[in-house]
Amino acid sequence: MRLLGCLTALSVAVGGGAAAAIAPKDSLVSCLRSTLSPEGSVYLPGDSGFANDTIRWNRYHAPTFSVVGAAANEHDVRASITCAMSSGTPFLITGPRHGFSLGWETLKDGLEIYTGAFHHVNVDVEASTMTIGGAASMKDVSDALQLVGKNIPVGGSSCVGMVGASLGGGIGRLQGLYGLMHDSMLSARLMLPNTTVVEVSECSHPELFWGLRGAGFNFGFVLNATYRVYDAPAGGTNFNADFEFPMSSVRAFYQALHDQIEIGMPAPLCLSTALQFNHAINATTLKVNAVYAGPEDEGRRAVEFLADLGTDLRHNFTQVPWNRLNRNVDFLNNNPLVDVCNPGGIRGDTYGVAVNTIDVDAHVSVSEQFDDMMAKYPEMRSSGNGGYFCANQAVVARPKHHTAYPWRQAVGYQTFGFVYGANTTTTEADIDNLPTKLRDTIAATAGTQGGLNVYVGFSHGNEPATAIWSEANLPRLRALKREYDPKGLFNWYHPIPLE
Ligand SMILES: Cc1cc2nc3c(=O)[nH]c(=O)nc-3n(C[C@H](O)[C@H](O)[C@H](O)COP(=O)(O)OP(=O)(O)OC[C@H]3O[C@@H](n4cnc5c(N)ncnc54)[C@H](O)[C@@H]3O)c2cc1C
């Protein structure tokens, strides 16, 4: 009955005379109001809830919305897609809104289908599995698993969507032991663009399951997904080591990192780096965090190659519950604000490169140019040049084309977050096109075949399709896109190009 009401409104809007015409937005709103479940909501600009549900971690190149449909359940997601279609409104289904892609700004005055209600985490301890909602965050997952002595690879930000990250790959701590986040995904309940729901797994729609794990945001909305989870190493307490190095130690650090990767990082070890401006000492420094998912004595041995540099400005070694790591890394000292998930609305450009080797000269050159930028453009001092260098034994243990994630051989990921001042109109061109130049410097020496390799979750959005999806995977992904999203309804975030 409710759907019928919606379609009736459309027929008036499309075919009605001047007096009876209903604007598309009115048609959309009336459709949503008449078809969403009692638990669902509709927000318009100015309503309490609208700003909160639409703000993104990065507001640069962000889409704009004139209506939010807050979906409470599967029915509401379907109803929202149907209403968007019937009113001719572009729509985006959002998770925790940490994604970034150039081109999103072309979605104007659309419908945001907000899925914050899909944040449940149900753990089956005996079976070592968990089923999570499509918008559950890393924090939701970590807290639920820590309670029962389990864990799974998660990323370095508590507020990123677990499914959102998994659909691209999912880089993070514990990947040396268990692989990419999506390597632990066993199945997903997927609402296709035509609103039918399918269960996908190795046994059911296996080709779609392959593509979902690598290009997943192209084929519909994952309502929930089931993952394998693991007994937490060392009782769920990790060894956490933080170092802060001056610029003068950057070469020694990258040489040590290069050598350590050549020797082989222990599987439980994950390093992350952050080249940032330290306002307390008025200088750019390199913070290096190392997390070891194992006993403290092993962890201490694993980070000796960093301690041996002997030039850190400070260091700090702690034992941290696994679900509290993000509050503690980089000298954060158990800062609870890290886990408060209101996307901040920064204005910046992000770029990334996957690397198969560490070219010391390139990393030093990029670090120095980044430091020069801080001096020349003080308004850029909230920027960060970050790296993820986690052990990858369990990532490369899977066959190369096990999932649609193409860069399993990567030993690390260099990311760049160029944060322009909040109230400025600064763009990449105003800082000498440094973002692209630095990305290209690392890419040219990354030891990757065929040039630039980019993890889609860290990409900018203007890379060649082969740099994100790979030459080998594109034909399969194109075939899936043609079959499951022929109208391109899920084309706003890193769409698979059909040509
Ligand atoms: C601060 C920060 C830290 C990060 N750290 C890591 C990290 O450690 N490891 C890592 O791998 N990545 C990391 N990322 C990248 C992150 O994985 C991607 O940005 C990812 O797209 C974010 O997902 P989201 O659901 O939070 O974002 P959203 O912006 O809500 O979603 C991004 C896209 O994915 C789609 N999407 C989200 N959920 C679903 C779903 N359930 N079904 C279908 N489509 C969906 C949305 O429709 C949208 O098109 C980080 C990003 C940021 C900003």
XYZ file of C-alpha atoms and ligand atoms in Angstrom:
552
model
C 0.000 0.000 0.000
C 2.710 2.430 0.964
C 4.722 1.737 -2.188
C 1.614 2.266 -4.272
C 1.231 5.691 -2.673
C 4.798 6.461 -3.682
C 4.313 5.412 -7.302
C 1.099 7.418 -7.504
C 2.998 10.508 -6.433
C 5.552 9.859 -9.160
C 2.993 9.541 -11.902
C 1.642 12.940 -10.930
C 5.121 14.426 -10.874
C 6.095 13.067 -14.256
C 2.878 13.240 -16.180
C 0.748 15.768 -14.331
C -0.236 19.190 -15.583
C 1.227 22.438 -14.284
C -1.156 22.780 -11.355
C -0.628 19.224 -10.117
C 3.157 18.968 -10.636
C 5.128 17.813 -7.596
C 8.784 18.786 -7.332
C 11.124 15.762 -7.299
C 12.251 16.553 -3.757
C 8.643 16.699 -2.496
C 7.925 13.472 -4.305
C 10.991 11.870 -2.705
C 10.097 13.062 0.780
C 6.505 11.983 0.520
C 7.606 8.598 -0.822
C 10.055 8.112 2.057
C 7.552 9.226 4.668
C 4.959 6.819 3.373
C 7.216 3.806 2.891
C 9.903 3.810 5.601
C 9.219 1.648 8.636
C 8.107 3.396 11.840
C 11.727 3.157 13.050
C 13.123 4.892 9.962
C 13.418 8.690 9.729
C 13.532 11.428 7.145
C 15.669 14.503 7.760
C 15.767 17.738 5.820
C 18.441 20.440 6.064
C 17.977 22.248 9.361
C 16.418 19.226 11.088
C 18.303 18.019 14.098
C 20.160 14.969 12.867
C 20.705 16.185 9.299
C 24.134 17.750 9.851
C 25.269 14.931 12.108
C 24.321 12.234 9.634
C 25.814 13.923 6.578
C 29.116 15.360 7.829
C 32.063 13.422 6.440
C 35.559 12.844 7.787
C 36.755 14.862 4.790
C 34.370 17.503 3.527
C 36.535 18.351 0.504
C 34.911 17.070 -2.695
C 32.026 15.813 -0.566
C 28.608 15.106 -2.070
C 25.690 17.298 -1.024
C 22.295 16.062 0.060
C 18.903 17.671 0.316
C 17.294 14.725 2.106
C 18.493 12.035 4.501
C 16.620 8.767 4.755
C 17.808 7.112 7.954
C 17.235 3.410 7.369
C 16.471 1.288 10.405
C 16.351 -2.071 8.652
C 16.546 -3.931 5.361
C 13.052 -2.836 4.340
C 14.069 0.820 4.763
C 17.153 0.458 2.577
C 15.012 -1.047 -0.171
C 12.304 1.592 0.260
C 14.885 4.391 0.135
C 16.460 3.097 -3.073
C 13.013 2.681 -4.604
C 11.987 6.225 -3.636
C 15.225 7.661 -4.999
C 14.682 5.844 -8.275
C 11.051 6.804 -8.603
C 11.777 10.479 -7.944
C 14.880 10.523 -10.143
C 17.106 11.495 -7.194
C 20.772 10.481 -7.112
C 21.530 8.597 -3.897
C 24.457 7.388 -1.837
C 24.282 4.776 0.894
C 26.769 5.707 3.582
C 28.585 3.801 6.298
C 30.660 5.737 8.864
C 31.588 8.288 6.146
C 35.366 8.001 6.125
C 35.668 7.368 2.385
C 37.236 9.925 0.039
C 36.999 10.109 -3.699
C 37.392 12.851 -6.213
C 34.171 13.159 -8.168
C 31.866 12.774 -5.194
C 31.207 16.510 -5.431
C 29.229 15.881 -8.628
C 26.519 14.271 -6.501
C 24.453 17.346 -5.696
C 21.218 17.639 -3.720
C 20.922 13.890 -3.496
C 19.441 11.445 -1.024
C 21.782 10.101 1.609
C 20.636 6.696 2.767
C 22.069 6.746 6.275
C 22.723 3.318 7.769
C 24.008 4.132 11.250
C 21.479 1.649 12.665
C 23.422 -1.198 11.043
C 26.147 -1.264 13.678
C 25.453 -4.511 15.499
C 28.212 -7.039 16.211
C 27.057 -10.561 17.123
C 29.863 -12.920 18.073
C 29.510 -16.702 18.066
C 32.357 -17.573 20.404
C 32.198 -21.311 19.869
C 32.137 -21.090 16.095
C 34.720 -18.257 16.107
C 32.599 -16.110 13.809
C 30.950 -12.718 14.039
C 28.133 -11.186 12.044
C 28.206 -7.402 11.831
C 26.002 -4.702 10.376
C 27.135 -2.943 7.214
C 27.988 0.236 9.134
C 29.699 -1.254 12.211
C 32.904 0.629 12.961
C 36.321 -0.772 13.840
C 35.608 0.272 17.413
C 32.253 -1.561 17.510
C 34.039 -4.700 16.338
C 37.107 -4.374 18.591
C 35.082 -3.745 21.744
C 32.757 -6.689 21.112
C 35.595 -9.103 20.330
C 37.826 -7.993 23.205
C 35.032 -8.862 25.633
C 35.160 -12.512 24.556
C 38.908 -12.880 24.005
C 38.806 -12.803 20.205
C 40.191 -10.499 17.550
C 40.525 -9.870 13.819
C 42.600 -7.504 11.671
C 41.341 -3.929 12.072
C 42.670 -0.567 10.952
C 44.339 2.365 12.593
C 41.192 4.441 13.068
C 38.418 3.408 15.447
C 35.734 5.163 13.438
C 36.218 3.710 9.944
C 33.588 1.227 8.745
C 34.699 -2.405 9.115
C 32.668 -3.486 6.094
C 33.508 -0.246 4.243
C 37.238 -0.979 4.623
C 36.825 -4.700 3.903
C 35.084 -4.017 0.603
C 38.298 -2.430 -0.677
C 40.682 -4.784 1.125
C 41.244 -3.810 4.728
C 44.830 -3.057 5.700
C 45.745 -3.237 9.347
C 47.316 -4.753 12.402
C 47.205 -8.559 12.610
C 47.287 -8.894 8.824
C 50.601 -10.729 9.115
C 48.747 -13.395 11.109
C 45.306 -13.427 9.450
C 45.466 -11.554 6.131
C 43.466 -8.596 4.883
C 40.251 -7.761 6.701
C 38.232 -9.230 3.873
C 40.260 -12.442 3.886
C 38.328 -13.235 7.070
C 34.947 -12.483 5.462
C 32.963 -15.715 5.094
C 29.740 -14.401 3.593
C 27.695 -11.266 3.093
C 24.024 -10.429 2.816
C 23.949 -8.027 -0.101
C 21.145 -5.821 -1.372
C 21.791 -5.518 -5.086
C 21.109 -2.257 -6.941
C 17.762 -3.717 -8.103
C 16.941 -4.196 -4.372
C 16.871 -7.984 -4.411
C 18.866 -9.513 -1.574
C 21.403 -12.278 -2.111
C 23.689 -14.210 0.207
C 27.179 -14.287 -1.263
C 30.032 -16.548 -0.241
C 32.510 -18.974 -1.780
C 29.517 -21.300 -2.333
C 26.824 -18.826 -3.338
C 27.448 -16.363 -6.192
C 31.211 -16.995 -5.840
C 32.191 -14.637 -8.667
C 30.232 -11.795 -7.065
C 31.808 -12.672 -3.698
C 35.210 -12.433 -5.383
C 34.453 -8.944 -6.734
C 32.805 -7.792 -3.524
C 36.136 -8.277 -1.777
C 38.101 -5.542 -3.513
C 35.495 -3.482 -5.362
C 32.520 -4.106 -3.089
C 30.948 -0.646 -3.077
C 30.116 -1.159 -6.797
C 27.496 -3.867 -6.401
C 24.953 -2.737 -3.821
C 24.827 -2.454 -0.044
C 26.149 -5.116 2.323
C 23.447 -5.309 4.981
C 25.557 -7.574 7.135
C 28.631 -9.728 6.798
C 29.974 -12.744 8.641
C 33.685 -13.014 9.425
C 35.975 -15.597 10.958
C 37.474 -14.333 14.228
C 40.500 -15.620 16.129
C 41.578 -16.347 19.678
C 43.353 -13.187 20.807
C 47.128 -13.656 20.954
C 48.720 -12.929 24.346
C 45.327 -12.796 26.040
C 44.296 -9.686 24.115
C 47.101 -7.449 25.398
C 49.508 -6.058 22.817
C 52.968 -4.598 23.124
C 52.897 -0.985 21.945
C 56.097 0.955 21.196
C 56.171 4.608 20.175
C 59.196 6.507 18.917
C 59.555 10.103 17.780
C 62.512 10.901 15.548
C 63.889 14.246 14.364
C 64.114 14.932 10.625
C 67.832 14.182 10.818
C 67.000 10.511 11.568
C 64.653 9.964 8.635
C 67.292 8.323 6.428
C 68.441 5.979 9.184
C 64.839 5.013 9.903
C 63.962 4.172 6.292
C 67.214 2.240 5.898
C 66.367 0.228 9.024
C 62.816 -0.331 7.772
C 64.125 -1.428 4.382
C 66.527 -3.895 6.002
C 63.895 -5.238 8.387
C 61.482 -5.880 5.518
C 64.246 -7.634 3.564
C 64.960 -9.877 6.566
C 61.217 -10.413 7.076
C 59.005 -8.736 9.648
C 57.702 -11.072 12.365
C 54.066 -11.898 11.519
C 52.578 -10.292 14.669
C 54.307 -6.938 13.989
C 52.758 -3.864 12.405
C 54.420 -0.461 12.041
C 52.814 2.836 11.205
C 54.551 6.143 10.618
C 53.414 9.747 10.822
C 55.492 12.627 9.534
C 53.844 15.665 11.073
C 54.536 19.101 12.438
C 55.146 18.994 16.190
C 53.939 22.359 17.480
C 55.547 21.806 20.893
C 59.038 21.883 19.404
C 58.168 23.850 16.267
C 59.577 21.221 13.931
C 58.537 18.351 11.706
C 59.134 14.954 13.296
C 58.630 11.326 12.337
C 56.542 9.304 14.761
C 56.874 5.543 14.422
C 54.442 3.221 16.145
C 55.008 -0.511 16.440
C 52.357 -2.903 17.712
C 53.274 -6.501 18.421
C 50.405 -8.949 18.948
C 52.259 -11.284 21.267
C 54.189 -11.500 24.529
C 56.005 -8.390 25.724
C 59.500 -9.894 25.585
C 58.977 -10.883 21.938
C 57.628 -7.411 21.208
C 60.640 -5.742 22.749
C 62.942 -7.875 20.616
C 60.899 -7.084 17.502
C 61.401 -3.323 17.919
C 65.104 -3.456 18.793
C 65.942 -2.345 15.254
C 64.169 0.944 16.034
C 65.556 1.372 19.543
C 69.029 0.671 18.172
C 68.872 3.810 16.035
C 69.439 5.602 19.335
C 68.400 9.003 18.018
C 64.777 9.248 19.080
C 63.560 12.408 20.774
C 61.425 10.216 23.012
C 60.012 6.717 23.173
C 57.373 4.954 25.207
C 56.698 1.221 25.625
C 53.377 0.065 27.044
C 51.184 -3.023 27.274
C 47.755 -2.141 25.873
C 44.436 -4.008 25.600
C 43.919 -4.752 21.897
C 40.713 -2.691 21.661
C 42.452 0.330 23.212
C 45.374 0.507 20.791
C 44.051 3.452 18.796
C 43.734 5.453 22.011
C 47.365 4.812 22.818
C 49.453 4.752 19.650
C 51.617 7.791 18.885
C 51.924 8.764 22.570
C 48.162 9.297 22.874
C 48.178 7.993 26.424
C 44.738 6.365 26.436
C 42.979 9.407 24.980
C 39.235 8.588 24.838
C 38.556 11.364 22.309
C 40.125 9.150 19.654
C 37.112 6.856 19.904
C 34.500 9.606 19.583
C 33.174 9.031 16.114
C 31.887 12.310 14.794
C 33.593 12.655 11.436
C 35.636 15.808 11.738
C 34.941 17.528 8.451
C 38.556 18.307 7.577
C 39.226 19.892 4.191
C 42.049 18.077 2.478
C 43.420 15.943 -0.327
C 44.419 12.351 0.323
C 46.665 10.201 -1.820
C 48.235 6.784 -1.420
C 50.739 4.392 -2.970
C 51.309 0.689 -2.391
C 55.005 -0.220 -2.308
C 56.750 -3.527 -2.934
C 60.047 -2.268 -1.564
C 61.376 0.685 0.417
C 63.485 3.020 -1.679
C 65.358 4.922 1.012
C 66.328 7.892 -1.183
C 62.750 8.382 -2.371
C 61.329 8.313 1.160
C 63.974 10.750 2.376
C 63.345 13.095 -0.536
C 59.582 13.012 0.016
C 59.996 13.604 3.758
C 62.238 16.593 3.117
C 59.851 18.099 0.586
C 57.011 17.588 3.052
C 59.041 19.338 5.747
C 59.801 22.215 3.347
C 56.071 22.544 2.693
C 55.446 22.965 6.439
C 57.960 25.806 6.508
C 56.746 27.498 3.345
C 52.990 27.126 3.967
C 52.345 27.249 7.736
C 48.604 26.784 7.148
C 49.436 23.224 5.974
C 50.764 22.182 9.375
C 47.851 19.889 10.160
C 48.918 17.667 7.267
C 50.424 14.232 7.704
C 52.499 11.849 5.646
C 51.677 8.409 6.994
C 52.810 4.887 6.291
C 51.440 1.434 7.097
C 54.118 -1.251 7.179
C 52.498 -4.344 8.628
C 53.870 -7.852 8.205
C 52.118 -9.504 5.259
C 52.762 -13.266 5.555
C 49.075 -14.188 5.718
C 48.215 -11.713 2.931
C 50.623 -13.251 0.419
C 49.794 -16.785 1.586
C 46.497 -16.521 -0.321
C 46.574 -17.000 -4.093
C 47.167 -13.753 -6.015
C 43.592 -13.652 -7.331
C 41.889 -15.073 -4.248
C 39.859 -11.848 -4.040
C 39.641 -8.775 -6.270
C 42.244 -6.968 -4.153
C 45.166 -6.802 -6.585
C 48.192 -5.729 -4.532
C 48.800 -8.604 -2.092
C 52.548 -8.447 -2.562
C 52.766 -4.886 -1.146
C 55.059 -4.523 1.869
C 53.604 -1.167 2.791
C 51.380 1.769 1.944
C 52.464 5.390 1.917
C 49.587 7.801 2.406
C 49.457 11.573 2.206
C 46.897 13.740 3.929
C 47.249 17.326 2.750
C 44.997 19.273 5.083
C 44.229 22.771 3.893
C 43.326 25.376 6.504
C 39.679 25.071 7.543
C 38.565 28.407 6.150
C 40.905 28.648 3.202
C 40.365 28.101 -0.487
C 43.803 26.526 -0.863
C 44.041 23.777 -3.446
C 46.765 21.436 -4.610
C 47.896 23.980 -7.210
C 48.608 26.525 -4.453
C 51.141 24.195 -2.844
C 53.126 23.585 -6.008
C 51.149 20.418 -6.871
C 53.145 18.718 -4.176
C 50.555 16.008 -3.419
C 50.790 14.472 -6.889
C 54.553 15.033 -7.091
C 55.247 13.255 -3.797
C 52.910 10.381 -4.640
C 54.654 9.975 -8.002
C 58.124 10.050 -6.420
C 57.265 7.090 -4.205
C 55.420 5.293 -7.012
C 58.377 5.573 -9.393
C 60.615 3.646 -6.997
C 58.048 1.322 -5.401
C 59.202 -1.768 -7.274
C 55.736 -2.326 -8.709
C 55.126 -3.743 -12.151
C 53.294 -1.443 -14.543
C 53.789 1.740 -12.501
C 51.454 3.106 -9.856
C 49.685 0.596 -7.564
C 47.075 2.091 -5.231
C 44.899 0.542 -2.542
C 41.437 1.884 -3.344
C 40.829 2.852 0.304
C 43.834 5.197 0.167
C 43.341 6.429 -3.384
C 42.578 9.917 -4.596
C 40.117 9.120 -7.336
C 42.018 10.339 -10.397
C 44.370 7.376 -10.788
C 44.243 5.248 -13.946
C 41.806 2.335 -13.573
C 44.643 -0.174 -13.839
C 46.440 1.469 -10.885
C 43.464 0.713 -8.646
C 41.943 -2.474 -10.069
C 44.887 -3.948 -12.062
C 44.970 -4.937 -15.715
C 44.342 -8.575 -14.778
C 41.196 -7.957 -12.702
C 39.475 -5.333 -14.840
C 37.768 -7.715 -17.317
C 36.199 -9.760 -14.494
C 35.150 -6.645 -12.589
C 33.641 -5.088 -15.717
C 31.612 -8.224 -16.353
C 30.302 -8.131 -12.775
C 29.466 -4.445 -13.039
C 27.530 -4.998 -16.267
C 25.607 -7.854 -14.701
C 24.787 -6.408 -11.285
C 24.787 -2.622 -11.702
C 24.025 -1.993 -15.376
C 22.478 1.409 -14.598
C 25.510 2.548 -12.595
C 23.507 3.337 -9.465
C 26.522 2.536 -7.274
C 28.960 4.620 -9.278
C 29.752 7.444 -6.883
C 32.732 5.909 -5.096
C 35.488 4.504 -7.304
C 33.233 3.096 -10.028
C 34.583 0.301 -12.191
C 34.889 1.865 -15.643
C 33.040 -0.144 -18.275
C 35.382 0.891 -21.096
C 41.188 8.389 9.140
C 41.132 7.204 8.224
C 41.810 6.045 8.573
C 41.756 4.935 7.728
N 42.423 3.805 8.096
C 42.343 2.702 7.324
C 43.005 1.506 7.710
O 43.671 1.440 8.735
N 42.888 0.428 6.893
C 42.157 0.459 5.747
O 42.080 -0.553 5.056
N 41.525 1.583 5.350
C 41.608 2.704 6.108
N 40.989 3.855 5.698
C 40.298 3.874 4.399
C 38.890 3.317 4.529
O 38.932 1.909 4.495
C 37.999 3.790 3.360
O 37.945 5.179 3.369
C 36.597 3.202 3.449
O 35.916 3.450 2.241
C 35.813 3.818 4.589
O 34.578 3.170 4.740
P 33.387 3.906 5.532
O 32.245 2.948 5.526
O 33.879 4.423 6.817
O 33.117 5.154 4.608
P 31.854 5.700 3.789
O 32.321 7.011 3.297
O 30.620 5.646 4.602
O 31.729 4.695 2.599
C 32.658 4.705 1.550
C 32.021 4.005 0.351
O 31.817 2.644 0.692
C 30.447 2.325 0.574
N 30.067 1.464 1.680
C 30.271 1.643 3.004
N 29.706 0.636 3.689
C 29.153 -0.185 2.773
C 28.422 -1.400 2.849
N 28.109 -1.956 4.017
N 28.011 -1.978 1.686
C 28.308 -1.433 0.471
N 28.973 -0.266 0.351
C 29.389 0.337 1.491
C 29.679 3.638 0.627
O 28.480 3.551 -0.105
C 30.660 4.582 -0.024
O 30.501 4.539 -1.416
C 41.027 4.990 6.507
C 40.353 6.169 6.157
C 40.406 7.257 7.003
C 39.701 8.514 6.605
